[in-house]
Short mmCIF file of C-alpha atoms in Angstrom, two decimals:
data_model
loop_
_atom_site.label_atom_id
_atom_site.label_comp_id
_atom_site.label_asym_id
_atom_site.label_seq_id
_atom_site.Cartn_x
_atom_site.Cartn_y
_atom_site.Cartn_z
CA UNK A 203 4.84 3.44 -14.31
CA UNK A 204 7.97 3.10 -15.98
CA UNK A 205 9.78 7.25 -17.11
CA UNK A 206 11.69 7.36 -19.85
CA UNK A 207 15.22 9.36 -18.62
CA UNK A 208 18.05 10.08 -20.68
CA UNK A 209 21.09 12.72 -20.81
CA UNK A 210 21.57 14.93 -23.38
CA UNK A 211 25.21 17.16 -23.70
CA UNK A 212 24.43 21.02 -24.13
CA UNK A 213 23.88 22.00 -27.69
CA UNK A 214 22.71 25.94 -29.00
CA UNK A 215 18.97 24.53 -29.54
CA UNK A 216 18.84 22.79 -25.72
CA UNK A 217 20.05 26.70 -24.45
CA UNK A 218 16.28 27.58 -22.78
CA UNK A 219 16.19 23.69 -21.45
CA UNK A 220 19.19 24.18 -19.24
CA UNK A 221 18.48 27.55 -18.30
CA UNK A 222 14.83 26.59 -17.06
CA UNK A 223 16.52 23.37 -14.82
CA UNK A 224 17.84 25.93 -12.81
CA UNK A 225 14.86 28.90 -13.32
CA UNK A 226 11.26 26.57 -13.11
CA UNK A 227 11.41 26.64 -9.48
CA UNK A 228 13.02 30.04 -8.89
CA UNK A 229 11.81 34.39 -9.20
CA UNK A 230 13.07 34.35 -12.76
CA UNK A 231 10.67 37.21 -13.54
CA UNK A 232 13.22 39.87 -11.15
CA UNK A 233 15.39 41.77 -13.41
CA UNK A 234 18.55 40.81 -11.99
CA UNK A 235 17.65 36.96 -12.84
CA UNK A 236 17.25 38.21 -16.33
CA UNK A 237 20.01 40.03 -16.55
CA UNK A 238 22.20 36.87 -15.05
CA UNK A 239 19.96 34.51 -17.80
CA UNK A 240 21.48 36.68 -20.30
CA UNK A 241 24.54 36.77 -19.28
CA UNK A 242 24.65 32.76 -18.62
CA UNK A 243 23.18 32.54 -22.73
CA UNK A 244 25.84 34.51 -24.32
CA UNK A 245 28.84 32.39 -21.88
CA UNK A 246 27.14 28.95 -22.57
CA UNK A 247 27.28 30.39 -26.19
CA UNK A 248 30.73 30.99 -26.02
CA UNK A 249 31.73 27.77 -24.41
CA UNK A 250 30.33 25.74 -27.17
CA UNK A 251 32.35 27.62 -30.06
CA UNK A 252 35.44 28.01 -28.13
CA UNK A 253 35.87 24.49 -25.51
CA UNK A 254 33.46 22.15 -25.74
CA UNK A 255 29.98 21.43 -23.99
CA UNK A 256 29.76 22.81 -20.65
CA UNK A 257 26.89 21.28 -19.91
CA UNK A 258 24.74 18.13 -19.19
CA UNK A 259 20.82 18.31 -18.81
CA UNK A 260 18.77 15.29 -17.60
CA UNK A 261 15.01 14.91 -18.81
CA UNK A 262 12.46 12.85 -17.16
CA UNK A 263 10.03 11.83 -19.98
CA UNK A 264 10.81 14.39 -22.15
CA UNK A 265 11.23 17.27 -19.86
CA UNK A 266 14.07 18.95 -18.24
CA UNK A 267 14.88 18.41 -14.48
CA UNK A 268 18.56 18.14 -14.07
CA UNK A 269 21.54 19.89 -15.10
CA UNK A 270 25.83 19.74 -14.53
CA UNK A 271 27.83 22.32 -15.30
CA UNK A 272 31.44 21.71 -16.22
CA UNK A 273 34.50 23.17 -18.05
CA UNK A 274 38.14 22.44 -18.32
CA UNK A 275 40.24 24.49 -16.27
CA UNK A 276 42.39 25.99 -19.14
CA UNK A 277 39.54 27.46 -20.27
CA UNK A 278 39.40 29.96 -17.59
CA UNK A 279 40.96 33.33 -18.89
CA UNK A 280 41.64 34.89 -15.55
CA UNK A 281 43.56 32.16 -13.65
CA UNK A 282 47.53 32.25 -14.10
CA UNK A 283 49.08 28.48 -15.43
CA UNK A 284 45.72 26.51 -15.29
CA UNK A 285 46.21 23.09 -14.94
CA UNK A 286 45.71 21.48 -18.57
CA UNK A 287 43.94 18.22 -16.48
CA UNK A 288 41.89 19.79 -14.25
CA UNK A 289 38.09 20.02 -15.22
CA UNK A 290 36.03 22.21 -13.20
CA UNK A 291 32.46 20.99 -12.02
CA UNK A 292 30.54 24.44 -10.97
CA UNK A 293 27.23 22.80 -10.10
CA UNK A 294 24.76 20.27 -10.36
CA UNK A 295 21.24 20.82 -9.67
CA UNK A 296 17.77 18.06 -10.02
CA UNK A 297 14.34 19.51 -9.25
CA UNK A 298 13.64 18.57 -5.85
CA UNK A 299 10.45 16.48 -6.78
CA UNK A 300 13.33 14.52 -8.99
CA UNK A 301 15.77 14.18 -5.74
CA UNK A 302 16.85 10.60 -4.58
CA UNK A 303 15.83 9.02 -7.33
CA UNK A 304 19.90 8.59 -9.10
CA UNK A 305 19.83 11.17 -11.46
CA UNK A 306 22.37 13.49 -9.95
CA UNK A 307 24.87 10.12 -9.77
CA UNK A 308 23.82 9.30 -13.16
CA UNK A 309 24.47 12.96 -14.54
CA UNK A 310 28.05 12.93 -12.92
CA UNK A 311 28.87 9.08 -13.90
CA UNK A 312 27.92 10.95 -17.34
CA UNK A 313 30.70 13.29 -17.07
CA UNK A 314 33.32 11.22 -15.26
CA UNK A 315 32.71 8.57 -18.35
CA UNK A 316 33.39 11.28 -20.59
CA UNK A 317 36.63 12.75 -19.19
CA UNK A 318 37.80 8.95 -18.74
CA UNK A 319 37.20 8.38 -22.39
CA UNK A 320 38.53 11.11 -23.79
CA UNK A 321 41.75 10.75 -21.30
CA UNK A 322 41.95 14.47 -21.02
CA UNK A 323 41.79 15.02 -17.22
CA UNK A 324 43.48 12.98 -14.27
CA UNK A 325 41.36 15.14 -11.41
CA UNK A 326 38.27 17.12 -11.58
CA UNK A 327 37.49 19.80 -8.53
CA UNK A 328 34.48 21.46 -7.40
CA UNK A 329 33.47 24.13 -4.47
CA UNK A 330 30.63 22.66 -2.58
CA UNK A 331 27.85 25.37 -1.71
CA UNK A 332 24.58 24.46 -0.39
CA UNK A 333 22.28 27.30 -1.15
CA UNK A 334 18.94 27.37 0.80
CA UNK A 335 16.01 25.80 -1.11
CA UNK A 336 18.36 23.37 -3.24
CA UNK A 337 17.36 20.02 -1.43
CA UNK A 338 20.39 17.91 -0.93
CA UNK A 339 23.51 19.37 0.34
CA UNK A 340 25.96 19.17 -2.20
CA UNK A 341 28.79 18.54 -0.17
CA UNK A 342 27.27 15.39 1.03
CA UNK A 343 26.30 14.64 -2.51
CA UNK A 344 29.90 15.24 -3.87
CA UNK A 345 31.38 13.18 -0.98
CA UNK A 346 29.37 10.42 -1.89
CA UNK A 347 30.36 10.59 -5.34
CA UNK A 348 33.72 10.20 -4.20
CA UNK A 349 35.49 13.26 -4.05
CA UNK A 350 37.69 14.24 -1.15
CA UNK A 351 39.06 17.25 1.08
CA UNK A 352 42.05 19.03 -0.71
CA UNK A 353 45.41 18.94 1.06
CA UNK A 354 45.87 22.46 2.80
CA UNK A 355 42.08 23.30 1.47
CA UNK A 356 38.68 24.58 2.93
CA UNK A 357 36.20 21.39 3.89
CA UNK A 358 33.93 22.60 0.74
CA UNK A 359 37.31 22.47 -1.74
CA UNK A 360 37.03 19.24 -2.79
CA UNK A 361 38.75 16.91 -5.64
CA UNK A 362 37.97 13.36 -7.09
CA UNK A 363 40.83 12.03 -9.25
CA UNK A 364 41.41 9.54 -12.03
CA UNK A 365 44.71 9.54 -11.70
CA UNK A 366 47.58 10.67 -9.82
CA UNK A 367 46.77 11.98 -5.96
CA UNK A 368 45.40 15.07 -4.52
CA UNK A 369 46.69 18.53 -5.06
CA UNK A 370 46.34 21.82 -3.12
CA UNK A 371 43.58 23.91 -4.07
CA UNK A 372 44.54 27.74 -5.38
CA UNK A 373 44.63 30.44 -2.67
CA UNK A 374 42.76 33.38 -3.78
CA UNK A 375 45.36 36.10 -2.35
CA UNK A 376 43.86 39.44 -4.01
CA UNK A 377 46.27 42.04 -4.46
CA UNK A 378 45.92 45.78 -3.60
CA UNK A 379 45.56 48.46 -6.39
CA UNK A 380 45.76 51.87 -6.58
CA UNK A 381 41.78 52.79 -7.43
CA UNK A 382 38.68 54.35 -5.76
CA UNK A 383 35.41 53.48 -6.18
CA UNK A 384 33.64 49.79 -5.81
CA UNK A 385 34.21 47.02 -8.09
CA UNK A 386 32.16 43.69 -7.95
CA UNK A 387 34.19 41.05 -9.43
CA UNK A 388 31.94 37.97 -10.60
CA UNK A 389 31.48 35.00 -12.83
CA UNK A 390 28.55 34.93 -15.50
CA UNK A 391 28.00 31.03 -14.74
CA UNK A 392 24.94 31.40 -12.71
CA UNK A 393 21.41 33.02 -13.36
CA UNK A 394 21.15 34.48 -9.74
CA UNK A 395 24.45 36.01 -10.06
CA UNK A 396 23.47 39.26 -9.88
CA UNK A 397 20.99 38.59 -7.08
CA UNK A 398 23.82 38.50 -4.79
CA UNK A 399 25.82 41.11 -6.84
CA UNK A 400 22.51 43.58 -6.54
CA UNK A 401 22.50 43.04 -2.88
CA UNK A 402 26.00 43.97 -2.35
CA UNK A 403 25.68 47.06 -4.50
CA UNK A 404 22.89 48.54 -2.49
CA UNK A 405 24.65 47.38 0.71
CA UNK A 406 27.19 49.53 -0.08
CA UNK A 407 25.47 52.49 -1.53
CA UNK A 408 23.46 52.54 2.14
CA UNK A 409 26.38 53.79 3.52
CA UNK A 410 27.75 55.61 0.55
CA UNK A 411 24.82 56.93 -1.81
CA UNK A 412 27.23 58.22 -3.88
CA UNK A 413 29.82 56.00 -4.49
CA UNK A 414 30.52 54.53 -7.90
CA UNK A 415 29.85 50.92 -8.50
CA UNK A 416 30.83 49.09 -11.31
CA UNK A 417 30.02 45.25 -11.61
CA UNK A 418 33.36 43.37 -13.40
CA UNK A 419 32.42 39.86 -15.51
CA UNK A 420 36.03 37.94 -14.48
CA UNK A 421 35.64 36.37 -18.15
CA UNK A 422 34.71 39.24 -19.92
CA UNK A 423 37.82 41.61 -18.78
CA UNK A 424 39.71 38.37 -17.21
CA UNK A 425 42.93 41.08 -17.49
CA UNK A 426 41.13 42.92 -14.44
CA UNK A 427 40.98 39.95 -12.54
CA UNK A 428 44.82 38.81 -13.19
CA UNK A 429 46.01 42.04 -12.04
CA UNK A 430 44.81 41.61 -8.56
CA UNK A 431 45.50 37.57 -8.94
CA UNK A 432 41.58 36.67 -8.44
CA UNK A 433 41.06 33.45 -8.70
CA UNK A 434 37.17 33.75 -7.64
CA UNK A 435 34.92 36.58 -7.22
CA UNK A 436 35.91 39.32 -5.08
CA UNK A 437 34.49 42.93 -4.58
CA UNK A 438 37.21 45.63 -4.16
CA UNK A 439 36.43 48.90 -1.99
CA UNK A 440 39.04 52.37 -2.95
CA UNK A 441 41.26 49.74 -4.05
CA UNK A 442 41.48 46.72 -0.81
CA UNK A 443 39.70 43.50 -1.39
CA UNK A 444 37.08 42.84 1.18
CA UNK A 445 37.30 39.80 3.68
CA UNK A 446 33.66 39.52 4.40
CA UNK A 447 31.02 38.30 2.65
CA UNK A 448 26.94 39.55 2.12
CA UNK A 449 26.44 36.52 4.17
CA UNK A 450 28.23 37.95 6.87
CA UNK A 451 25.75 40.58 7.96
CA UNK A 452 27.23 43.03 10.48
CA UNK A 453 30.45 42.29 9.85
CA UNK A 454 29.92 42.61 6.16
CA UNK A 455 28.49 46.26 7.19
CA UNK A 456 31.59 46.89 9.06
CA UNK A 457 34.28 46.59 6.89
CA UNK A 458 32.46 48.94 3.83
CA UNK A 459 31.94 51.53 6.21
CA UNK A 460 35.71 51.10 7.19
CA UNK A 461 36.94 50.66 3.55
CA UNK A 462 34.81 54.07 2.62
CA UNK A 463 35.78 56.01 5.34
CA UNK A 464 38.94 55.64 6.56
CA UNK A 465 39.74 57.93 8.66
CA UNK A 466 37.00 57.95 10.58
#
C-alpha cells in the first residue's frame, strides 16, 4: 500500500506537530519535559519572527513522524563573530517504526536544497549524539549523508560543505568568574533539556543541600554566556566550569564535591 509522505517547513499552526515527533514516544507527562516543551514553544516562536524556519517535520499519511532542526549560525546570541555561512543542524529525529525507510535523507536533502537555493551558506555543522532509545546512530547517519570530521575537532564535530573546505570547529574554553553558587548553563532547543539539567541539580544538592542553583537559558541571558566565552552548555560550580559530565558518574561526583569544598 502506497503512503502518502511529504515535508512541510515549521509554521506557528504546525508548533504541537513538531513538538509531538520528538514527545509520542517519550515521558512527556514529567514536569521537567513540560517545562523543556515550553521552553522549546516560546524559542521555535521566536525563531520564526526573528530568522526564519528552524524546522522541518515529515508526515507519513498525514501524521507526524520526522523532524530537523536547523538555524543559521548568526542567529546564535551567545557565540562571539558567528560565521554568517554556517547553518547549524541540532538534530534530526524519525519514529523508529519510520527508520530505514529514506525519510531522514529525504528531510536533510530538504534542507541542503534549501540552503543551496537560497546561496546563503557554503558549510553546515552538526554535533553527533546518539542518545539511548533513538534507533540509528546519528553519527553514522550524518556520515552517510556526507559530512566529515572537522580539522583539529572531536570525531562527533562534524561538517558537510557546499563550498569552500573544512574549518576548525570552536573550542569551548570557559572562563573563570568571580561567583558562588551553581549555575546550569543550557540551550532551550530540546524538550528533555531539563531532564538532564534536573539530574545535575539534585546531583549537586546531594552533596550540598543547601547550595543555590540557578538554571541559565544561553539565549535568554546570551550576555552570561559571552562573559565566560560558552560556546555550549556548561554548569559552573563557586565560579570554575566543570570538566565532567552527568554521564560521567563517579567522576562527575568527584569534581562537585571538590568544586564545593575546597579545602577539604
Amino acid at each position: 500500500m502506497t503512503q502518502d509522505v511529504r515535508i512541510e517547513d515549521l509554521k506557528e499552526n504546525l508548533l504541537d506537530d513538531r513538538i509531538s515527533v520528538c514527545g509520542d514516544e517519550q515521558p512527556v507527562e514529567q514536569l521537567s519535559v513540560q517545562k523543556g516543551i515550553g521552553e522549546k514553544k516560546q524559542w521555535l516562536r521566536k525563531m520564526l519572527e526573528e530568522s526564519s524556519s528552524p524546522s522541518k517535520i515529515l508526515y507519513v499519511d498525514n501524521k507526524p513522524v520526522g523532524q530537523i532542526l536547523y538555524y543559521p549560525e548568526s542567529s546564535i546570541p551567545f557565540l562571539k563573530d558567528p560565521d554568517p555561512k554556517m547553518l547549524h543542524v541540532r538534530c534530526s529525529f524519525v519514529h523508529l517504526a519510520q527508520q530505514g525507510k529514506g525519510h531522514g535523507k529525504a528531510l536533510f536533502k530538504s534542507v541542503v536544497n534549501d540552503a543551496k537555493t537560497q546561496a546563503k551558506y557554503d558549510r553546515l555543522e552538526t554535533v553527533s549524539f546518539d542518545p539511548p532509545g533513538c534507533g540509528l546512530s546519528q553519527t553514522a547517519f550524518w556520515k552517510r549523508m556526507g559530512f566529515k570530521e572537522r580539522p583539529e575537532g572531536e570525531p562527533h564535530e562534524l561538517e558537510y560543505l557546499i563550498n569552500g573546505g573544512l574549518t576548525r570547529p570552536r573550542k569551548n574554553n570557559p572562563r573563570r568568574v568571580g561567583e558562588k553558587g551553581v549555575k546550569i548553563f543550557y540551550e532551550p532547543t530540546c524538550i528533555f533539556t531539563h531532564q538532564f539539567s534536573d539530574r545535575i541539580a539534585e546531583a549537586v544538592r546531594a552533596i550540598d543541600p543547601n547550595v543555590s542553583v540557578e538554571m541559565v537559558n544561553m539565549w535568554e541571558k546570551p550576555e552570561m554566556a559571552k562573559r565566560r566565552a560558552l560556546v555550549k552548555g556548561c554548569v559552573y560550580i563557586n565560579g570554575k566550569p566543570m570538566k565532567h559530565s552527568i554521564f560521567d558518574g563517579e567522576e562527575f561526583k568527584r569534581e562537585v564535591q571538590a568544586l564545593l569544598n575546597p579545602e577539604d
